[in-house]
PDB file of C-alpha atoms in Angstrom:
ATOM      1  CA  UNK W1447     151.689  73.075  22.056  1.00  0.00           C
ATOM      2  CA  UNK W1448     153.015  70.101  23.339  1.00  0.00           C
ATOM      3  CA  UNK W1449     151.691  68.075  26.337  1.00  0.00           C
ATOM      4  CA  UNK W1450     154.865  66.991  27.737  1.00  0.00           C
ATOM      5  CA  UNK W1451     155.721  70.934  28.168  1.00  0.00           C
ATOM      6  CA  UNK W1452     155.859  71.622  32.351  1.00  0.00           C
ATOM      7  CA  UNK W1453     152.821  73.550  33.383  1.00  0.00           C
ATOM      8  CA  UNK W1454     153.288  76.033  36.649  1.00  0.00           C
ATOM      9  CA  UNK W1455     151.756  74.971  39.366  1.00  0.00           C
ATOM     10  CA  UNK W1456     153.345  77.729  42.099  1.00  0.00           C
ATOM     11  CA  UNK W1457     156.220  79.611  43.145  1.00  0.00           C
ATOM     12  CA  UNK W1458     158.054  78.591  46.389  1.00  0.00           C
ATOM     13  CA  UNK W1459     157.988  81.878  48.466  1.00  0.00           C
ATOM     14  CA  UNK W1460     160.461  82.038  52.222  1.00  0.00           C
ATOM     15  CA  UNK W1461     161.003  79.052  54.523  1.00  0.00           C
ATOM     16  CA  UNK W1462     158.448  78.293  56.945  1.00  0.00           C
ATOM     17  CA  UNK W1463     160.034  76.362  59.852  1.00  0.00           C
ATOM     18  CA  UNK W1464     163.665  74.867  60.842  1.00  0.00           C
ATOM     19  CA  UNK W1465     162.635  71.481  59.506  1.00  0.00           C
ATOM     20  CA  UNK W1466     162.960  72.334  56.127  1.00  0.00           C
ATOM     21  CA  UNK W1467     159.452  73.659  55.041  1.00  0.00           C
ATOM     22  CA  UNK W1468     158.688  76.035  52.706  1.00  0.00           C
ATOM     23  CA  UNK W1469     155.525  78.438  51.778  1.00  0.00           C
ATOM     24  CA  UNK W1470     154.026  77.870  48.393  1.00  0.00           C
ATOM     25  CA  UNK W1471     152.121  80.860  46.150  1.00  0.00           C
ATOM     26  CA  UNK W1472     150.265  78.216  45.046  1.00  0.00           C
ATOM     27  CA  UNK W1473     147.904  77.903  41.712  1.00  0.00           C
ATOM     28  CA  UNK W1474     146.260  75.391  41.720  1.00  0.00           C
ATOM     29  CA  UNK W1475     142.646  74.368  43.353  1.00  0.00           C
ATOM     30  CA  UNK W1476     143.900  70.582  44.352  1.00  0.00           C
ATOM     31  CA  UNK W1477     146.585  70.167  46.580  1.00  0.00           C
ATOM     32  CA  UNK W1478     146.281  66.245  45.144  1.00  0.00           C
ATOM     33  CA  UNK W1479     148.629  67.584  42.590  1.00  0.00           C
ATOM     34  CA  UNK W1480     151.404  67.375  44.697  1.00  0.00           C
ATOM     35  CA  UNK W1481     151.122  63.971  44.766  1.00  0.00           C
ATOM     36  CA  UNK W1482     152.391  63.256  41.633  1.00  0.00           C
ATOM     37  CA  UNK W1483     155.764  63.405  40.137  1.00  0.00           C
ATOM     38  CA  UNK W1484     156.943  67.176  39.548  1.00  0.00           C
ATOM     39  CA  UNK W1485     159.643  69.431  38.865  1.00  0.00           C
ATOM     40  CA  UNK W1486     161.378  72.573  40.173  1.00  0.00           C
ATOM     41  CA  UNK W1487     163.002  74.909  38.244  1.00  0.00           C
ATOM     42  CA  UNK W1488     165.371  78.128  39.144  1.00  0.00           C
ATOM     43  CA  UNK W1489     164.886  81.027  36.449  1.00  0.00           C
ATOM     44  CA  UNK W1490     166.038  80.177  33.111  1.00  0.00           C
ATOM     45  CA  UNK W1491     167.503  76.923  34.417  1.00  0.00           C
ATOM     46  CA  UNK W1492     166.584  73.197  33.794  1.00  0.00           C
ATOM     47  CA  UNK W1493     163.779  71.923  35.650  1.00  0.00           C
ATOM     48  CA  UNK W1494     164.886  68.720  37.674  1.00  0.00           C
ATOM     49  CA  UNK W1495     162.513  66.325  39.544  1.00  0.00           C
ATOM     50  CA  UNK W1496     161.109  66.633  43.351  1.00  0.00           C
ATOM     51  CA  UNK W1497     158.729  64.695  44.994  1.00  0.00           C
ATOM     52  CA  UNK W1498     156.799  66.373  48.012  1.00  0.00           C
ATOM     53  CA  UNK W1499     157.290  64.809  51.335  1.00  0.00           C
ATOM     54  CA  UNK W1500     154.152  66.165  52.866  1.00  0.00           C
ATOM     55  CA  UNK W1501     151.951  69.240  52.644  1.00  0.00           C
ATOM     56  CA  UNK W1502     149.616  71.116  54.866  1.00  0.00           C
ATOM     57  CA  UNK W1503     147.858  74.680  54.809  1.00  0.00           C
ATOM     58  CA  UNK W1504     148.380  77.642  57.463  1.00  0.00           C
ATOM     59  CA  UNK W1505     146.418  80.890  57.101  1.00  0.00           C
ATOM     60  CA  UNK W1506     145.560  79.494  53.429  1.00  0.00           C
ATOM     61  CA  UNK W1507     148.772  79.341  52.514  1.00  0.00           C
ATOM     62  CA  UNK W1508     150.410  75.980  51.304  1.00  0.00           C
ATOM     63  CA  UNK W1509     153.586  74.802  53.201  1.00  0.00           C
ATOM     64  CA  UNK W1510     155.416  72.102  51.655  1.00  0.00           C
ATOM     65  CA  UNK W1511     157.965  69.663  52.305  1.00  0.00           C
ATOM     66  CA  UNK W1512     160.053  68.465  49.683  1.00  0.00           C
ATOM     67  CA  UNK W1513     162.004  65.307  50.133  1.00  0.00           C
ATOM     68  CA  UNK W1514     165.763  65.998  50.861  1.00  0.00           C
ATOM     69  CA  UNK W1515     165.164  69.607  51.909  1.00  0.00           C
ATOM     70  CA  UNK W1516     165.347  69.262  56.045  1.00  0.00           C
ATOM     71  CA  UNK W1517     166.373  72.889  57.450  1.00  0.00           C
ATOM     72  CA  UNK W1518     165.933  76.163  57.015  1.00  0.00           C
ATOM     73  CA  UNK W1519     168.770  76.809  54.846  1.00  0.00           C
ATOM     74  CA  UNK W1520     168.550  74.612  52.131  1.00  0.00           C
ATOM     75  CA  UNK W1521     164.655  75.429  51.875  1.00  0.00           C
ATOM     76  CA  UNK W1522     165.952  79.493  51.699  1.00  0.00           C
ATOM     77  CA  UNK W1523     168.090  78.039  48.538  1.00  0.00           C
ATOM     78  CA  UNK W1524     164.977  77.313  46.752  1.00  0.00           C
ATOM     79  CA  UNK W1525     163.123  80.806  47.753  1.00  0.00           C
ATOM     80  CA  UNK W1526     161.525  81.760  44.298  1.00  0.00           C
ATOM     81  CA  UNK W1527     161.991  78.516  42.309  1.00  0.00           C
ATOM     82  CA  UNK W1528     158.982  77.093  40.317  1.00  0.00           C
ATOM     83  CA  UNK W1529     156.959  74.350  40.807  1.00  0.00           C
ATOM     84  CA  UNK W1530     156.064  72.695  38.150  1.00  0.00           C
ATOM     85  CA  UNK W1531     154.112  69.450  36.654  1.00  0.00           C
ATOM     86  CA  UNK W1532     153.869  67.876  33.048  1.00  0.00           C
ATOM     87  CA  UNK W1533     150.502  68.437  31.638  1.00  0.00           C
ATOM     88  CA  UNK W1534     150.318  64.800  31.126  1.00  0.00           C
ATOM     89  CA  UNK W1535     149.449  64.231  34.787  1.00  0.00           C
ATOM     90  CA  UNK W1536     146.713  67.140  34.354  1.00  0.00           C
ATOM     91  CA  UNK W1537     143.539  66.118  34.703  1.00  0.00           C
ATOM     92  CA  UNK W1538     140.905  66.355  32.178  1.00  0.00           C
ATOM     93  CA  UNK W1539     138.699  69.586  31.845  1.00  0.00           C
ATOM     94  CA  UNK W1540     135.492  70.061  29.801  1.00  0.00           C
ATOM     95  CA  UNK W1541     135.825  71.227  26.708  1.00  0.00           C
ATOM     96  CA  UNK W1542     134.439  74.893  27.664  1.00  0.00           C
ATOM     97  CA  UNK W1543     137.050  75.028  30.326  1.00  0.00           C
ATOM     98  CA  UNK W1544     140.290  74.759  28.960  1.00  0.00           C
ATOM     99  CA  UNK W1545     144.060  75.065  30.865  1.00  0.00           C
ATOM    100  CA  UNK W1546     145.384  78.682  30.652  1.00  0.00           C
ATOM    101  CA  UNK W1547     148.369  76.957  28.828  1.00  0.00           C
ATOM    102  CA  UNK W1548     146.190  76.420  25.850  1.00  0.00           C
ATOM    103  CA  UNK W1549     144.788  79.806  25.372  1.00  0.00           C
ATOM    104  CA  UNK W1550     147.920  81.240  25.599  1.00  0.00           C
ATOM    105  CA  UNK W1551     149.099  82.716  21.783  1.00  0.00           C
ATOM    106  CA  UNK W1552     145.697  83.729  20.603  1.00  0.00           C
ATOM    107  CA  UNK W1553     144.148  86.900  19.467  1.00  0.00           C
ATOM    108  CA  UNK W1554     142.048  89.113  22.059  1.00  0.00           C
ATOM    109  CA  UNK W1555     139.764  90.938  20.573  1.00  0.00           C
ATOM    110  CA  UNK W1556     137.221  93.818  21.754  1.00  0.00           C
ATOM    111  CA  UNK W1557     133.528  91.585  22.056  1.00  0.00           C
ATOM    112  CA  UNK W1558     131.817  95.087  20.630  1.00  0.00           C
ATOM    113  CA  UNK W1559     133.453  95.443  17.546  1.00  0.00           C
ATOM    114  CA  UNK W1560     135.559  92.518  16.680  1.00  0.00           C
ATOM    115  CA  UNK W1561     138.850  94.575  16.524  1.00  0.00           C
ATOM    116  CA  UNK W1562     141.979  93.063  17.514  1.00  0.00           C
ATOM    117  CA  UNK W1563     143.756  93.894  20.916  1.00  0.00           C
ATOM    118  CA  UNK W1564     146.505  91.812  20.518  1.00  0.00           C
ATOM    119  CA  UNK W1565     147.717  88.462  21.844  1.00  0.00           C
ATOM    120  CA  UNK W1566     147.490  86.606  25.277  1.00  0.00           C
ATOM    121  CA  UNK W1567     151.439  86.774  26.288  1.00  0.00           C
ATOM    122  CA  UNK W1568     151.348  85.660  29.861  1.00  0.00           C
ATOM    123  CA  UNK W1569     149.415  85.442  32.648  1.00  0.00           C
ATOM    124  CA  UNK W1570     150.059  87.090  35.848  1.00  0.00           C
ATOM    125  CA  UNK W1571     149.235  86.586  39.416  1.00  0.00           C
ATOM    126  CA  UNK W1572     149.844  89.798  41.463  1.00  0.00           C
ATOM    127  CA  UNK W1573     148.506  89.689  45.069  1.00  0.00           C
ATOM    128  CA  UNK W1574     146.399  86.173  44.230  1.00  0.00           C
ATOM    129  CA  UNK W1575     144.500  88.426  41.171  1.00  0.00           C
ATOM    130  CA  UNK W1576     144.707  86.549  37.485  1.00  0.00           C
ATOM    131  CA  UNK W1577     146.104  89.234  35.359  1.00  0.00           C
ATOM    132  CA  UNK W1578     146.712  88.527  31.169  1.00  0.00           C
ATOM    133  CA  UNK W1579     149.167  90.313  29.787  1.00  0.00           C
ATOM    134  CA  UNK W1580     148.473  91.444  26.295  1.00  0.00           C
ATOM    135  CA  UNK W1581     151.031  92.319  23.451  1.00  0.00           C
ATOM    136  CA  UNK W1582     149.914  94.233  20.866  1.00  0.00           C
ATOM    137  CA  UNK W1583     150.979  94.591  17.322  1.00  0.00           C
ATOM    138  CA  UNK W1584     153.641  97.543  18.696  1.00  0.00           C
ATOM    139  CA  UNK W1585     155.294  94.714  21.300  1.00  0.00           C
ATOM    140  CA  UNK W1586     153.823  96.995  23.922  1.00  0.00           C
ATOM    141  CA  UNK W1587     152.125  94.498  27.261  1.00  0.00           C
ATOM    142  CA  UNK W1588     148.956  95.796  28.293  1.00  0.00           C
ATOM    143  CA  UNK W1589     147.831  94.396  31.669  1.00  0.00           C
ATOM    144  CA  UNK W1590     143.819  93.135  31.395  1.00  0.00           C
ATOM    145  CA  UNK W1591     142.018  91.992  34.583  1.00  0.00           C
ATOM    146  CA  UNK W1592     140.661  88.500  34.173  1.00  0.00           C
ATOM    147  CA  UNK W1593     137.269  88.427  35.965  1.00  0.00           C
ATOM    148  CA  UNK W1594     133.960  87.604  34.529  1.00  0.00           C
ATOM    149  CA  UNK W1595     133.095  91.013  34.108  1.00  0.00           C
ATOM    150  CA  UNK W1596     135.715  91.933  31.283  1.00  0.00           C
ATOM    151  CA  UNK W1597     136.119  88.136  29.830  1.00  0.00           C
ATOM    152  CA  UNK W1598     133.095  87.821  27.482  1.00  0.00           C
ATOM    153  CA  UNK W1599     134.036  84.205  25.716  1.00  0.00           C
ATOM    154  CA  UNK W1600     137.039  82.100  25.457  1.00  0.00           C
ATOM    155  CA  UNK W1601     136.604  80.423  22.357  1.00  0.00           C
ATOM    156  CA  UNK W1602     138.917  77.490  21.628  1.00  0.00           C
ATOM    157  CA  UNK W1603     137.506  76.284  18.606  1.00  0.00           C
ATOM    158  CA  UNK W1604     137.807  79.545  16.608  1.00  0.00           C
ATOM    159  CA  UNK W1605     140.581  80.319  18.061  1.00  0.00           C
ATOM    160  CA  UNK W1606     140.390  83.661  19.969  1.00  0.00           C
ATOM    161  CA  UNK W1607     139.403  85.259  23.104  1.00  0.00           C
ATOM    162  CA  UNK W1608     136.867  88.045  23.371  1.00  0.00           C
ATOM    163  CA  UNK W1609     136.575  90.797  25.991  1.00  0.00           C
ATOM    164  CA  UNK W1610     135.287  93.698  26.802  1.00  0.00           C
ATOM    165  CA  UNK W1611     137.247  96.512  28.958  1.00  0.00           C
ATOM    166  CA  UNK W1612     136.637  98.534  32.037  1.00  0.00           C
ATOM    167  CA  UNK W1613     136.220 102.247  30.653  1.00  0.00           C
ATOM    168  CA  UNK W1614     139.449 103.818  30.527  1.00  0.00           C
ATOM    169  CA  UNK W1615     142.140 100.903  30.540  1.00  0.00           C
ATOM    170  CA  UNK W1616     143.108 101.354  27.466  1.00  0.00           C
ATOM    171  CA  UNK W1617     143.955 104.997  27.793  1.00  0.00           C
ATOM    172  CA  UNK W1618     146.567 103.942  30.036  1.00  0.00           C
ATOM    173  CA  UNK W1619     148.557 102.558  27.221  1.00  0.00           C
ATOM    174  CA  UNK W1620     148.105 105.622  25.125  1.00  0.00           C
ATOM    175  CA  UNK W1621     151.375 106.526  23.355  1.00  0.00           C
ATOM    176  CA  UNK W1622     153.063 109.730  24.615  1.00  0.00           C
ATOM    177  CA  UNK W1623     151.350 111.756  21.653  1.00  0.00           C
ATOM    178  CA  UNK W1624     148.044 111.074  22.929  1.00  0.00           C
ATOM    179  CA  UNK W1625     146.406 108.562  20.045  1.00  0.00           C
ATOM    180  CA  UNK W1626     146.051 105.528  20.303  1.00  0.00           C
ATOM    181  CA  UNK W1627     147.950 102.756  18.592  1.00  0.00           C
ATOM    182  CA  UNK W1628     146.318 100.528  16.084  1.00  0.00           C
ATOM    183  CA  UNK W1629     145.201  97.695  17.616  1.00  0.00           C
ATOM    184  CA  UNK W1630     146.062  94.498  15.778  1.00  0.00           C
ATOM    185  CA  UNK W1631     147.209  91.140  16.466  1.00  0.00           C
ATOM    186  CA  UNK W1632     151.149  90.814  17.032  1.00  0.00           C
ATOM    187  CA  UNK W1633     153.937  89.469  18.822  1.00  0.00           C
ATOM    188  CA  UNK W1634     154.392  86.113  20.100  1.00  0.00           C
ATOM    189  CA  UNK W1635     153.459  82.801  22.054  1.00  0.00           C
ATOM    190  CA  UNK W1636     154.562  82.479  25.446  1.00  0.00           C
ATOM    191  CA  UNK W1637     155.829  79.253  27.209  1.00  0.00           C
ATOM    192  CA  UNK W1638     153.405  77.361  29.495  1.00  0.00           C
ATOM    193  CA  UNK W1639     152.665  79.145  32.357  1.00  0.00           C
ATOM    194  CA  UNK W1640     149.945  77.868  34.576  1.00  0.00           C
ATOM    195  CA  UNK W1641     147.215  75.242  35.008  1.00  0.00           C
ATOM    196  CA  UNK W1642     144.016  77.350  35.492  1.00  0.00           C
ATOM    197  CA  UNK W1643     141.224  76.168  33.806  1.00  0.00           C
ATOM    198  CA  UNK W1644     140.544  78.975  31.711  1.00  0.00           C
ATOM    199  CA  UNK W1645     136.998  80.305  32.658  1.00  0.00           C
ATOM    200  CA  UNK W1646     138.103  80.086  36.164  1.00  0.00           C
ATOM    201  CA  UNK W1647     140.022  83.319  36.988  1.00  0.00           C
ATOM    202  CA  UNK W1648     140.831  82.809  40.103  1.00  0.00           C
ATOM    203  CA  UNK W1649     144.397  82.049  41.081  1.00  0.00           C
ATOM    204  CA  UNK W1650     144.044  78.160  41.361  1.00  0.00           C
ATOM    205  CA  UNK W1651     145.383  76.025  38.437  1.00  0.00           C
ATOM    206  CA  UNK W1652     143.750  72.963  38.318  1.00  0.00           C
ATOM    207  CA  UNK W1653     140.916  70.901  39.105  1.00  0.00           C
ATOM    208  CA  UNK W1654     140.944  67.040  40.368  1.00  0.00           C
TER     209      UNK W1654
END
């Protein structure tokens, strides 16, 4: 994957005040990211450069000012848009603890018995809880918590991920016939999507 690929740092949720700021669902554990050059980026759309003005938290939320945007209107224009840095600015992680970007693509397999669950396709962030989102061999997305309890090793070197289920997850994604599908590795890498550190599930993406 390559560095210079735009890592997600947040979403930029409603306006906040008449002067132009707007609340952040935001991913990473340093605000000292925003210090340094990033990008937004509306849906499938370009991502063009923004500098933040200035930043401060209310009710541990992030509210952001970004330079140009002064009123309420033209920060409800942005509602939605991603915020986004280059992995180059990134800072370093120990090897054990690598960006979510990187582990995205590889195999997930069951810890127990070494068979394949499929691939890490995404990862998710409903309500501030890390979510992967697994595609099997079928294309079918299976949604995996990502706490300590069900991720047993991320292992970069080899090449793979292993975990090990709550009881019963899986028989949510039981085909209407009732068996289960064969679980091999399948479908495909995602883009970049966040700057977690990959051992860390919580909602933060990056460390500095």
């Amino acid at each position: 994957m390559s560095a210079q690929q735009p890592v997600l740092l947040g979403r930029l949720a409603r306006p906040h005040s008449i002067r132009g700021e707007i609340r952040v669902d935001y991913y990473a554990d340093s605000p000292l990211l925003l210090d340094k050059p990033l990008l937004l980026r509306a849906g499938e759309g370009a991502a063009r450069p923004v500098r933040v003005a200035s930043w401060r938290t209310w009710r541990d939320q992030l509210i952001i000012r970004l330079e140009g945007v002064t009123d309420r209107g033209a920060a409800e224009m942005l509602r939605g848009q991603e915020l986004l840095i280059d992995a180059a600015h990134l800072p370093e992680t120990d090897p054990d603890e690598p960006y979510l970007h990187d582990i995205l693509g590889l195999p997930v397999l069951l810890t127990a018995t070494g068979e394949s669950v499929g691939v890490l396709d995404n990862v998710l962030f409903p309500a501030g809880q890390e979510v992967w989102s697994i595609r099997n061999a079928e294309g079918h997305e299976i949604l995996f918590p990502a706490v300590p309890e069900f991720v047993d090793r991320i292992d970069i070197e080899a090449g793979q991920i292993l975990i090990t289920p709550p009881e019963g997850l899986f028989d949510l994604y039981l085909p209407a016939g009732g068996k289960a599908a064969p679980l091999s590795a399948g479908g495909a890498s995602a883009a970049p999507h966040a700057a977690a550190p990959a051992p860390d599930t919580r909602p933060p993406a990056a460390r500095a």
